[in-house]
């Protein structure tokens, strides 16, 4: 079903404001963070206005309501990705989720399938966001494990030709992004998961750019861990998700209140998952806000969101490529591709292009997009990225194209 | 337009026709600076004669603001005494942090006053400062190695 974008846009208060001296806001930076519908802002505010109390703690009505709201949000997240509530850990961000996994692995006792030694290997890809690269570099250096990676081909796809040698027999962890936040490439999970299974490696999926944009069912993906950030899925900042169906085998990473089973002066034991991974009073209002965001997306339907973005991506790709000297960095076809569209425009530096677009009210991201090794590999100092969401429309593409052409004149 | 305030003619001129770009074969100090938020990179060679700056050459990739700024700096600071160059650098840094409230002294900063508009664009201040920070780092190293030499000398 086609989206009624005009109506959807009315749900997002930010689209009522203007930028740079009265210009209409053309927001093409949802890959960095999405805008928020009124329902999410309301839910977060209502938590503070009506139900605020520390979850799982107080012996009073507000604590009960807060706990219900927080645990209700956990169930919403679980339903959204086809999981069980006890498989969902709330963190502050995807970045924290990945660090949690990597540090928990460091804490795993010798002999645990999560414990790494110098005999083991961690595999990533050249297109990872720094958040799914550096924690693994660090785990490799703490444990002595080797770090290997899939290379990216000039067309923006992973080079899977050498999959059996990259994911070698000694591989314990394969950490990979579902959709590249630079190229838009959706990676071929099936082949990678199958090979990881063969060698007994766990697969960690960075789903930051997929969960907000397409229907996801963790049962079908076959991965061991999945992470995403609430703020890229219409939710508040400060709330991230870690999913796994193997949390019980993983030791905790952060220690403190609420994550324990029993404590003496000498030692402590841990609560069952997911609580053992949620030390301290969590980001409650933000979790509740994320629940509201997922309700909002469900009401529209993730199939519809996906279809809308695909049609829009097709239009953007076609129109952008009509601009002389503009080069798309990433797949040119829609096959296994999402709505992050990076490009270069002749000799105009992306920072200058972004500044010009901003003067026209158009918000894009420029730079290396927290994937510096990838831009280096692609041989460009930086790119400009337009990233789309359910509230974007074709007319915004037309304005972008016009502004790029004007920028070419401006910097000529 | 606010944008024209940022992209002054002088800046675009320096960007299109940068001065002192291309690294000299010999130098006293070479530094490499990166702007981690956008990936701009610059290598700068500094040569001195006593306390006087003999040459500044550089190479790098980056936006018009960062490239123009290092071009202007390399032209402005050469032949100056290092103390004077430091004072000019301080004035430039101060101008960049002025949030659009200062125009800069053209007697001291010459072409660099064209950068004043940058101070109203917080995300671009680092671009404008990249080359100047590289110079300052290079100058500091020269001074340190100089004083180290003096120190060794006096110790004998
Ligand atoms: C692919 C990908 N992974 C990880 C992250 C990190 O997300 P966050 O900064 O919300 O922790 C991002 C967002 O910038 C991303 O796009």
Coordinates of C-alpha atoms and ligand atoms in Angstrom, one line a residue:
Chain A
X1 CA 0.0 0.0 0.0
X2 CA 1.5 3.4 -0.9
X3 CA 2.2 5.7 2.0
X4 CA 0.2 8.8 2.5
X5 CA 3.4 10.9 3.1
X6 CA 1.5 14.2 3.4
X7 CA -0.4 12.8 6.4
X8 CA 2.6 11.1 7.9
X9 CA 4.6 14.4 7.7
X10 CA 1.9 16.1 9.8
X11 CA 2.7 13.7 12.6
X12 CA 6.3 15.1 12.8
X13 CA 6.3 18.5 14.4
X14 CA 9.8 19.3 13.2
X15 CA 8.5 19.6 9.6
X16 CA 6.5 22.7 10.7
X17 CA 9.6 24.7 11.3
X18 CA 11.9 26.3 8.7
X19 CA 15.6 26.6 8.6
X20 CA 18.2 29.1 7.3
X21 CA 16.0 32.1 6.9
X22 CA 12.6 30.7 6.2
X23 CA 13.6 27.7 4.0
X24 CA 11.5 24.6 4.1
X25 CA 13.3 21.8 5.9
X26 CA 14.4 19.0 3.5
X27 CA 15.6 16.3 5.9
X28 CA 17.7 13.7 4.1
X29 CA 19.8 12.6 7.1
X30 CA 17.7 9.9 8.7
X31 CA 20.7 7.5 8.5
X32 CA 22.3 9.6 11.2
X33 CA 19.1 10.0 13.2
X34 CA 15.4 10.0 12.3
X35 CA 12.9 12.7 13.2
X36 CA 10.3 11.9 15.8
X37 CA 6.5 11.7 15.5
X38 CA 4.4 13.5 18.1
X39 CA 3.3 10.2 19.5
X40 CA 6.9 9.4 20.6
X41 CA 7.5 12.8 22.1
X42 CA 4.2 12.5 23.9
X43 CA 5.0 9.0 25.2
X44 CA 8.4 10.1 26.5
X45 CA 6.9 13.2 28.1
X46 CA 3.9 11.3 29.6
X47 CA 6.2 8.9 31.3
X48 CA 7.8 11.8 33.2
X49 CA 4.5 13.6 33.6
X50 CA 2.4 10.6 34.8
X51 CA 4.4 7.5 35.7
X52 CA 7.9 8.4 36.7
X53 CA 9.6 6.1 39.2
X54 CA 12.6 3.7 39.2
X55 CA 11.6 0.5 37.6
X56 CA 11.8 -2.8 39.4
X57 CA 12.5 -1.0 42.7
X58 CA 9.8 0.9 44.6
X59 CA 6.9 -0.6 46.5
X60 CA 4.4 1.9 45.2
X61 CA 2.0 2.5 42.5
X62 CA 4.2 4.7 40.3
X63 CA 7.0 2.1 40.4
X64 CA 4.5 -0.5 39.3
X65 CA 3.3 1.7 36.4
X66 CA 6.8 2.6 35.4
X67 CA 7.8 -1.1 35.4
X68 CA 4.8 -2.0 33.3
X69 CA 5.6 0.7 30.8
X70 CA 9.2 -0.3 30.6
X71 CA 8.6 -4.0 30.4
X72 CA 5.8 -3.3 27.9
X73 CA 8.3 -1.5 25.7
X74 CA 10.5 -4.6 25.9
X75 CA 7.7 -6.7 24.6
X76 CA 7.0 -4.3 21.8
X77 CA 10.6 -4.4 20.7
X78 CA 10.5 -8.2 20.9
X79 CA 7.3 -8.4 18.8
X80 CA 8.8 -6.0 16.3
X81 CA 11.7 -8.3 15.4
X82 CA 10.0 -11.7 16.0
X83 CA 11.7 -12.3 19.3
X84 CA 10.8 -13.1 22.9
X85 CA 10.9 -10.4 25.6
X86 CA 13.6 -12.0 27.6
X87 CA 15.9 -12.0 24.6
X88 CA 15.8 -8.1 24.5
X89 CA 18.4 -6.1 26.5
X90 CA 18.0 -2.3 26.6
X91 CA 21.2 -0.3 26.3
X92 CA 21.8 3.3 25.6
X93 CA 22.7 2.8 21.9
X94 CA 23.8 0.3 19.3
X95 CA 27.3 1.3 20.1
X96 CA 26.8 0.3 23.7
X97 CA 25.2 -3.0 22.6
X98 CA 28.2 -3.9 20.5
X99 CA 30.6 -3.0 23.3
X100 CA 28.5 -5.0 25.7
X101 CA 28.9 -8.1 23.5
X102 CA 32.6 -7.6 23.1
X103 CA 33.3 -6.9 26.8
X104 CA 31.0 -9.8 27.9
X105 CA 33.1 -12.0 25.6
X106 CA 36.2 -10.8 27.4
X107 CA 34.6 -11.8 30.7
X108 CA 33.7 -15.2 29.4
X109 CA 35.5 -18.0 31.3
X110 CA 38.2 -20.1 29.5
X111 CA 36.6 -22.8 27.6
X112 CA 33.3 -20.9 27.0
X113 CA 32.4 -20.7 23.4
X114 CA 32.4 -17.0 23.8
X115 CA 35.9 -16.8 25.2
X116 CA 38.6 -15.8 22.7
X117 CA 42.3 -16.7 22.7
X118 CA 45.2 -16.1 20.3
X119 CA 44.1 -19.2 18.5
X120 CA 40.9 -17.5 17.4
X121 CA 39.8 -15.1 14.7
X122 CA 37.3 -12.3 14.5
X123 CA 35.9 -11.4 11.1
X124 CA 34.4 -8.0 10.1
X125 CA 34.0 -6.2 6.8
X126 CA 35.6 -3.1 5.3
X127 CA 32.2 -1.4 5.3
X128 CA 31.6 -1.4 9.0
X129 CA 30.6 1.7 11.0
X130 CA 33.4 2.4 13.5
X131 CA 30.9 1.2 16.1
X132 CA 31.1 -2.3 14.7
X133 CA 34.8 -2.2 14.0
X134 CA 36.7 -0.7 16.9
X135 CA 35.1 -2.8 19.6
X136 CA 36.3 -5.9 17.7
X137 CA 39.8 -4.4 17.1
X138 CA 39.9 -3.9 20.8
X139 CA 38.7 -7.3 21.7
X140 CA 41.3 -8.8 19.3
X141 CA 44.0 -6.9 21.1
X142 CA 42.8 -7.8 24.5
X143 CA 42.4 -11.5 23.7
X144 CA 45.2 -11.9 21.1
X145 CA 42.7 -13.1 18.5
X146 CA 43.4 -12.2 14.9
X147 CA 41.2 -9.7 13.0
X148 CA 40.3 -10.4 9.4
X149 CA 37.8 -8.7 7.1
X150 CA 35.7 -9.1 3.9
X151 CA 36.9 -6.6 1.3
X152 CA 34.5 -4.3 -0.5
X153 CA 34.4 -4.4 -4.3
X154 CA 34.2 -1.2 -6.4
X155 CA 30.5 -1.7 -6.9
X156 CA 30.0 -1.5 -3.2
X157 CA 29.3 -5.2 -2.6
X158 CA 31.3 -7.5 -0.4
X159 CA 33.8 -9.8 -2.1
X160 CA 32.4 -13.2 -1.1
X161 CA 34.7 -15.1 -3.5
X162 CA 37.1 -15.9 -0.7
X163 CA 34.4 -16.5 1.9
X164 CA 35.8 -19.8 3.0
X165 CA 39.3 -18.4 3.6
X166 CA 38.0 -15.2 5.2
X167 CA 35.7 -17.1 7.6
X168 CA 38.4 -19.7 8.4
X169 CA 38.1 -22.7 10.6
X170 CA 39.5 -20.7 13.6
X171 CA 36.8 -17.9 13.3
X172 CA 34.9 -17.4 16.5
X173 CA 33.0 -14.2 15.7
X174 CA 31.7 -12.7 12.5
X175 CA 30.5 -9.1 13.1
X176 CA 28.8 -7.6 10.1
X177 CA 26.5 -4.8 9.1
X178 CA 23.1 -5.7 7.7
X179 CA 22.9 -2.5 5.6
X180 CA 25.9 -0.2 5.0
X181 CA 25.2 3.3 6.4
X182 CA 27.4 4.7 3.5
X183 CA 26.8 2.5 0.5
X184 CA 23.2 1.3 1.2
X185 CA 24.4 -2.2 0.4
X186 CA 22.3 -4.9 2.1
X187 CA 24.7 -7.7 2.8
X188 CA 24.1 -11.4 1.8
X189 CA 23.5 -12.8 5.2
X190 CA 22.5 -16.3 4.1
X191 CA 25.8 -17.2 2.7
X192 CA 27.7 -15.6 5.6
X193 CA 25.6 -17.1 8.3
X194 CA 25.8 -20.6 6.6
X195 CA 29.6 -20.4 6.5
X196 CA 29.8 -19.1 10.1
X197 CA 27.7 -22.1 11.2
X198 CA 30.1 -24.4 9.4
X199 CA 33.0 -23.2 11.5
X200 CA 31.0 -22.7 14.7
X201 CA 31.3 -18.9 14.8
X202 CA 28.7 -16.6 16.3
X203 CA 27.3 -13.9 14.0
X204 CA 26.8 -10.4 15.4
X205 CA 24.5 -8.3 13.2
X206 CA 24.6 -4.5 13.2
X207 CA 21.0 -3.8 12.2
X208 CA 21.1 -0.1 12.8
X209 CA 20.2 0.6 9.2
X210 CA 17.9 -2.3 8.6
X211 CA 15.5 -2.6 11.5
X212 CA 14.1 0.9 11.0
X213 CA 13.6 0.3 7.3
X214 CA 12.4 -3.2 6.5
X215 CA 10.5 -6.1 8.2
X216 CA 12.9 -8.1 10.3
X217 CA 12.4 -11.5 11.9
X218 CA 15.3 -12.6 13.9
X219 CA 14.2 -16.2 13.6
X220 CA 14.7 -16.1 9.8
X221 CA 18.0 -14.3 10.0
X222 CA 19.8 -17.1 11.8
X223 CA 22.2 -14.7 13.6
X224 CA 23.3 -14.9 17.2
X225 CA 23.2 -11.3 18.2
X226 CA 21.4 -8.3 16.7
X227 CA 21.8 -4.6 17.7
X228 CA 20.1 -1.4 16.7
X229 CA 19.5 2.1 18.0
X230 CA 16.1 3.5 18.9
X231 CA 16.9 7.0 17.6
X232 CA 17.2 5.8 14.0
X233 CA 13.8 4.2 14.2
X234 CA 11.7 7.2 15.1
X235 CA 12.5 6.6 18.8
X236 CA 14.3 8.8 21.4
X237 CA 18.1 9.0 21.8
X238 CA 19.6 7.2 24.7
X239 CA 17.9 3.8 24.0
X240 CA 19.5 0.9 22.1
X241 CA 18.7 -2.7 21.7
X242 CA 20.6 -5.9 22.0
X243 CA 18.9 -9.1 20.9
X244 CA 20.2 -12.6 21.4
X245 CA 18.6 -16.0 22.2
X246 CA 21.8 -17.0 23.9
X247 CA 22.0 -14.4 26.6
X248 CA 22.1 -16.9 29.4
X249 CA 25.5 -18.2 28.3
X250 CA 27.0 -14.7 28.3
X251 CA 28.5 -13.1 31.4
X252 CA 27.7 -9.5 32.3
X253 CA 29.7 -6.5 31.3
X254 CA 28.4 -3.7 33.5
X255 CA 28.0 -4.4 37.2
X256 CA 25.9 -2.7 39.8
X257 CA 22.3 -2.4 41.0
X258 CA 19.4 -4.4 39.5
X259 CA 21.6 -6.9 37.7
X260 CA 22.2 -9.2 40.7
X261 CA 20.7 -12.3 42.2
X262 CA 22.5 -12.2 45.5
X263 CA 25.2 -10.0 47.0
X264 CA 27.6 -10.4 50.0
X265 CA 30.6 -8.3 51.0
X266 CA 32.8 -10.7 49.1
X267 CA 30.9 -11.5 46.0
X268 CA 27.8 -11.5 43.9
X269 CA 25.7 -13.7 41.6
X270 CA 23.8 -12.5 38.6
X271 CA 20.1 -12.2 37.8
X272 CA 19.0 -14.1 34.7
X273 CA 19.1 -12.3 31.3
X274 CA 18.0 -9.7 30.3
X275 CA 18.3 -8.1 33.7
X276 CA 21.9 -9.1 34.3
X277 CA 22.8 -6.8 31.4
X278 CA 20.9 -3.8 32.6
X279 CA 22.8 -2.6 35.6
X280 CA 21.5 0.6 37.2
X281 CA 18.3 2.5 36.7
X282 CA 17.8 2.3 32.9
X283 CA 16.7 4.9 30.4
X284 CA 13.0 4.2 31.1
X285 CA 11.3 7.1 29.4
X286 CA 13.4 6.5 26.3
X287 CA 12.5 2.8 26.2
X288 CA 8.8 3.8 26.5
X289 CA 9.3 6.3 23.7
X290 CA 10.9 3.6 21.6
X291 CA 7.8 1.4 22.2
X292 CA 5.6 4.2 20.9
X293 CA 7.9 4.6 17.8
X294 CA 7.5 0.9 17.0
X295 CA 3.7 1.1 17.5
X296 CA 3.8 4.0 15.0
X297 CA 5.8 2.0 12.5
X298 CA 3.6 -1.1 13.0
X299 CA 0.4 1.0 12.3
X300 CA 1.9 2.0 9.0
X301 CA 3.3 -1.4 8.3
X302 CA 7.0 -2.2 7.8
X303 CA 6.3 -3.8 4.4
X304 CA 4.8 -0.4 3.3
X305 CA 7.7 1.5 4.8
X306 CA 10.1 -0.7 2.9
X307 CA 8.2 -0.4 -0.4
X308 CA 8.0 3.3 -0.1
X309 CA 11.7 3.6 0.5
X310 CA 12.5 1.3 -2.4
X311 CA 10.4 3.4 -4.8
X312 CA 12.0 6.5 -3.5
X313 CA 15.5 5.1 -3.7
X314 CA 14.8 4.1 -7.4
X315 CA 13.8 7.7 -8.1
X316 CA 16.7 9.3 -6.3
X317 CA 19.2 7.0 -8.0
X318 CA 17.8 7.7 -11.4
X319 CA 17.5 11.5 -10.9
X320 CA 20.9 11.9 -9.2
X321 CA 22.7 10.1 -12.0
X322 CA 21.4 12.6 -14.5
X323 CA 23.5 15.3 -12.8
X324 CA 26.8 15.7 -14.8
X325 CA 29.9 14.5 -12.8
X326 CA 27.8 13.1 -10.0
X327 CA 28.9 9.6 -9.1
X328 CA 27.0 7.3 -6.8
X329 CA 29.2 5.5 -4.4
X330 CA 27.4 2.1 -3.8
X331 CA 25.2 -0.2 -5.8
X332 CA 23.3 1.4 -8.7
X333 CA 20.5 -1.2 -8.8
X334 CA 17.8 -1.8 -6.2
X335 CA 18.8 -5.5 -5.6
X336 CA 19.8 -5.9 -2.0
X337 CA 20.0 -2.1 -1.5
X338 CA 18.6 0.3 1.0
X339 CA 17.9 4.0 1.0
X340 CA 21.3 5.4 2.1
X341 CA 22.7 7.0 -1.1
X342 CA 26.2 8.4 -1.1
X343 CA 27.8 10.3 -3.9
X344 CA 30.5 12.6 -5.1
X345 CA 30.0 15.6 -7.4
X346 CA 33.1 16.3 -9.6
X347 CA 35.7 18.3 -7.7
X348 CA 33.4 19.9 -5.2
X349 CA 34.4 18.8 -1.7
X350 CA 31.4 17.2 0.1
X351 CA 31.8 19.6 3.0
X352 CA 31.4 22.5 0.6
X353 CA 28.5 20.8 -1.1
X354 CA 26.8 20.1 2.2
X355 CA 27.2 23.7 3.2
X356 CA 25.6 24.9 0.0
X357 CA 22.7 22.4 0.4
X358 CA 22.2 23.5 4.0
X359 CA 21.9 27.1 2.7
X360 CA 18.9 25.8 0.7
X361 CA 17.4 24.1 3.7
X362 CA 18.6 20.6 2.7
X363 CA 20.1 18.5 5.4
X364 CA 22.5 15.8 4.3
X365 CA 25.6 14.3 5.9
X366 CA 29.1 14.7 4.5
X367 CA 32.4 13.2 5.4
X368 CA 33.4 9.6 6.1
X369 CA 30.2 8.7 7.9
X370 CA 32.0 6.9 10.8
X371 CA 33.3 4.4 8.2
X372 CA 36.8 5.9 7.5
X373 CA 38.4 2.7 6.3
X374 CA 35.6 2.3 3.7
X375 CA 36.1 5.8 2.3
X376 CA 39.8 5.2 2.2
X377 CA 39.2 1.9 0.3
X378 CA 36.9 3.6 -2.2
X379 CA 39.6 6.2 -2.8
X380 CA 37.5 9.2 -2.0
X381 CA 38.3 11.7 0.8
X382 CA 34.7 11.9 1.7
X383 CA 31.2 11.6 0.3
X384 CA 27.8 13.3 0.5
X385 CA 25.0 11.1 1.8
X386 CA 21.3 11.4 1.4
X387 CA 19.4 8.9 3.5
X388 CA 15.7 8.5 3.3
X389 CA 12.8 7.5 5.5
X390 CA 9.0 7.1 5.4
X391 CA 8.5 10.9 5.5
X392 CA 10.6 11.7 2.4
X393 CA 9.1 12.2 -1.0
X394 CA 10.1 12.6 -4.6
X395 CA 9.7 16.4 -4.6
X396 CA 12.6 16.5 -2.1
X397 CA 14.8 14.6 -4.6
X398 CA 13.9 17.2 -7.3
X399 CA 15.0 20.0 -4.9
X400 CA 18.2 18.2 -4.0
X401 CA 19.1 17.7 -7.7
X402 CA 18.4 21.4 -8.4
X403 CA 20.5 22.5 -5.5
X404 CA 23.4 20.3 -6.5
X405 CA 23.3 21.8 -10.0
X406 CA 23.2 25.3 -8.4
X407 CA 26.2 24.4 -6.2
X408 CA 28.1 23.3 -9.3
X409 CA 27.6 26.8 -10.6
X410 CA 28.4 28.4 -7.3
X411 CA 31.8 26.6 -6.9
X412 CA 32.7 26.6 -10.6
Chain B
X1 CA 23.4 35.6 1.3
X2 CA 25.0 34.2 4.5
X3 CA 26.8 31.7 2.3
X4 CA 28.6 34.4 0.4
X5 CA 29.9 35.7 3.7
X6 CA 31.4 32.2 4.2
X7 CA 32.7 31.7 0.7
X8 CA 34.4 35.0 0.1
X9 CA 36.1 35.5 -3.3
X10 CA 39.5 35.5 -1.6
X11 CA 38.8 32.1 -0.2
X12 CA 37.6 30.6 -3.4
X13 CA 40.6 32.1 -5.2
X14 CA 43.0 30.5 -2.7
X15 CA 41.1 27.3 -3.0
X16 CA 41.4 27.2 -6.8
X17 CA 44.9 28.6 -6.9
X18 CA 46.6 27.5 -3.7
X19 CA 49.9 29.0 -2.7
X20 CA 52.9 27.0 -1.5
X21 CA 51.1 23.7 -2.3
X22 CA 53.5 20.9 -3.0
X23 CA 56.0 19.7 -0.4
X24 CA 59.5 21.0 -0.4
X25 CA 62.3 18.4 -0.6
X26 CA 64.0 19.7 2.4
X27 CA 62.5 21.0 5.7
X28 CA 63.3 21.3 9.4
X29 CA 60.1 19.7 10.6
X30 CA 57.2 17.9 8.9
X31 CA 53.9 17.4 10.5
X32 CA 50.7 15.6 9.5
X33 CA 47.4 16.8 10.8
X34 CA 43.9 15.3 10.4
X35 CA 40.4 16.6 11.0
X36 CA 38.8 13.4 12.4
X37 CA 35.3 14.7 12.0
X38 CA 35.5 15.1 8.2
X39 CA 38.7 13.3 7.1
X40 CA 40.6 16.4 5.9
X41 CA 44.3 15.8 6.0
X42 CA 47.3 18.0 5.6
X43 CA 51.1 17.6 5.6
X44 CA 53.1 20.7 6.3
X45 CA 56.8 21.3 5.9
X46 CA 58.4 24.1 7.9
X47 CA 61.9 25.5 7.4
X48 CA 63.5 28.2 9.6
X49 CA 66.7 30.2 9.6
X50 CA 67.4 31.1 13.2
X51 CA 64.1 32.4 14.5
X52 CA 62.8 33.4 11.0
X53 CA 60.4 31.3 9.0
X54 CA 62.1 30.5 5.7
X55 CA 59.5 28.4 4.0
X56 CA 56.1 26.7 4.6
X57 CA 55.0 24.2 2.0
X58 CA 52.1 21.8 2.3
X59 CA 50.0 19.2 0.6
X60 CA 46.6 17.9 1.5
X61 CA 43.0 17.1 0.7
X62 CA 40.0 18.9 2.1
X63 CA 37.3 21.4 1.6
X64 CA 37.7 24.8 0.2
X65 CA 37.8 26.4 3.7
X66 CA 40.6 24.1 4.9
X67 CA 42.6 24.4 1.7
X68 CA 42.2 28.1 1.4
X69 CA 43.1 28.7 5.0
X70 CA 46.4 26.8 4.9
X71 CA 47.2 28.6 1.6
X72 CA 46.6 31.9 3.3
X73 CA 48.6 30.9 6.4
X74 CA 51.6 29.7 4.4
X75 CA 51.7 32.9 2.5
X76 CA 51.2 35.2 5.5
X77 CA 53.6 33.6 7.9
X78 CA 56.6 33.1 5.7
X79 CA 59.5 35.5 6.3
X80 CA 58.1 36.4 9.7
X81 CA 59.8 35.9 12.9
X82 CA 58.4 32.9 14.7
X83 CA 57.2 35.0 17.7
X84 CA 55.4 37.3 15.3
X85 CA 53.9 34.3 13.5
X86 CA 52.7 33.0 16.8
X87 CA 51.0 36.2 17.6
X88 CA 49.3 36.2 14.1
X89 CA 48.2 32.7 14.7
X90 CA 46.7 33.6 18.1
X91 CA 44.8 36.4 16.4
X92 CA 43.5 34.1 13.8
X93 CA 42.4 31.5 16.3
X94 CA 40.7 34.3 18.3
X95 CA 38.9 35.4 15.2
X96 CA 37.7 31.9 14.4
X97 CA 36.2 31.6 17.9
X98 CA 34.5 35.0 17.7
X99 CA 31.1 33.7 16.6
X100 CA 30.8 36.4 14.0
X101 CA 31.5 39.3 16.4
X102 CA 34.9 40.3 15.1
X103 CA 36.2 41.3 11.7
X104 CA 39.8 40.7 12.2
X105 CA 42.6 43.3 11.8
X106 CA 43.6 43.4 8.1
X107 CA 46.9 45.0 9.0
X108 CA 47.9 41.8 10.8
X109 CA 45.8 39.1 9.2
X110 CA 45.8 40.4 5.6
X111 CA 43.9 37.8 3.4
X112 CA 43.0 35.8 6.5
X113 CA 40.3 38.3 7.5
X114 CA 38.3 36.8 4.7
X115 CA 37.9 33.8 7.0
X116 CA 35.9 35.9 9.5
X117 CA 32.6 34.6 8.2
X118 CA 33.7 31.0 9.0
X119 CA 33.3 31.8 12.7
X120 CA 29.5 31.8 12.3
X121 CA 29.5 28.2 11.1
X122 CA 30.6 26.1 14.1
X123 CA 31.1 23.0 12.0
X124 CA 33.6 24.8 9.7
X125 CA 35.9 26.4 12.3
X126 CA 38.0 23.2 12.5
X127 CA 38.4 23.3 8.8
X128 CA 39.7 26.8 8.9
X129 CA 42.1 26.0 11.8
X130 CA 43.6 22.8 10.3
X131 CA 46.5 24.4 8.6
X132 CA 47.2 26.9 11.4
X133 CA 47.3 24.1 14.0
X134 CA 49.6 22.2 11.8
X135 CA 51.9 25.3 11.6
X136 CA 51.7 25.8 15.3
X137 CA 52.6 22.2 16.0
X138 CA 55.5 22.4 13.6
X139 CA 56.8 25.6 15.2
X140 CA 56.5 24.1 18.7
X141 CA 58.6 21.2 17.6
X142 CA 61.2 23.5 16.2
X143 CA 61.3 25.4 19.4
X144 CA 61.5 22.3 21.5
X145 CA 64.3 20.7 19.4
X146 CA 66.0 24.1 19.5
X147 CA 65.9 24.3 23.3
X148 CA 66.9 20.6 23.5
X149 CA 69.9 21.5 21.4
X150 CA 70.7 24.5 23.6
X151 CA 70.2 22.3 26.6
X152 CA 72.6 19.6 25.3
X153 CA 75.0 22.3 24.3
X154 CA 75.1 23.9 27.8
X155 CA 75.5 20.5 29.4
X156 CA 78.9 19.9 27.7
Ligands
LIG1 C1 25.5 1.0 10.6 C2 25.6 1.7 11.9 N1 26.1 1.0 13.0 C3 26.2 1.6 14.2 C4 25.8 2.9 14.4 C5 26.0 3.5 15.8 O1 24.7 3.8 16.3 P1 24.7 4.8 17.6 O2 25.6 5.9 17.3 O3 23.3 5.1 17.7 O4 25.2 3.9 18.7 C6 25.3 3.6 13.3 C7 24.8 5.0 13.5 O5 25.5 6.0 13.4 C8 25.2 3.0 12.0 O6 24.7 3.6 11.0

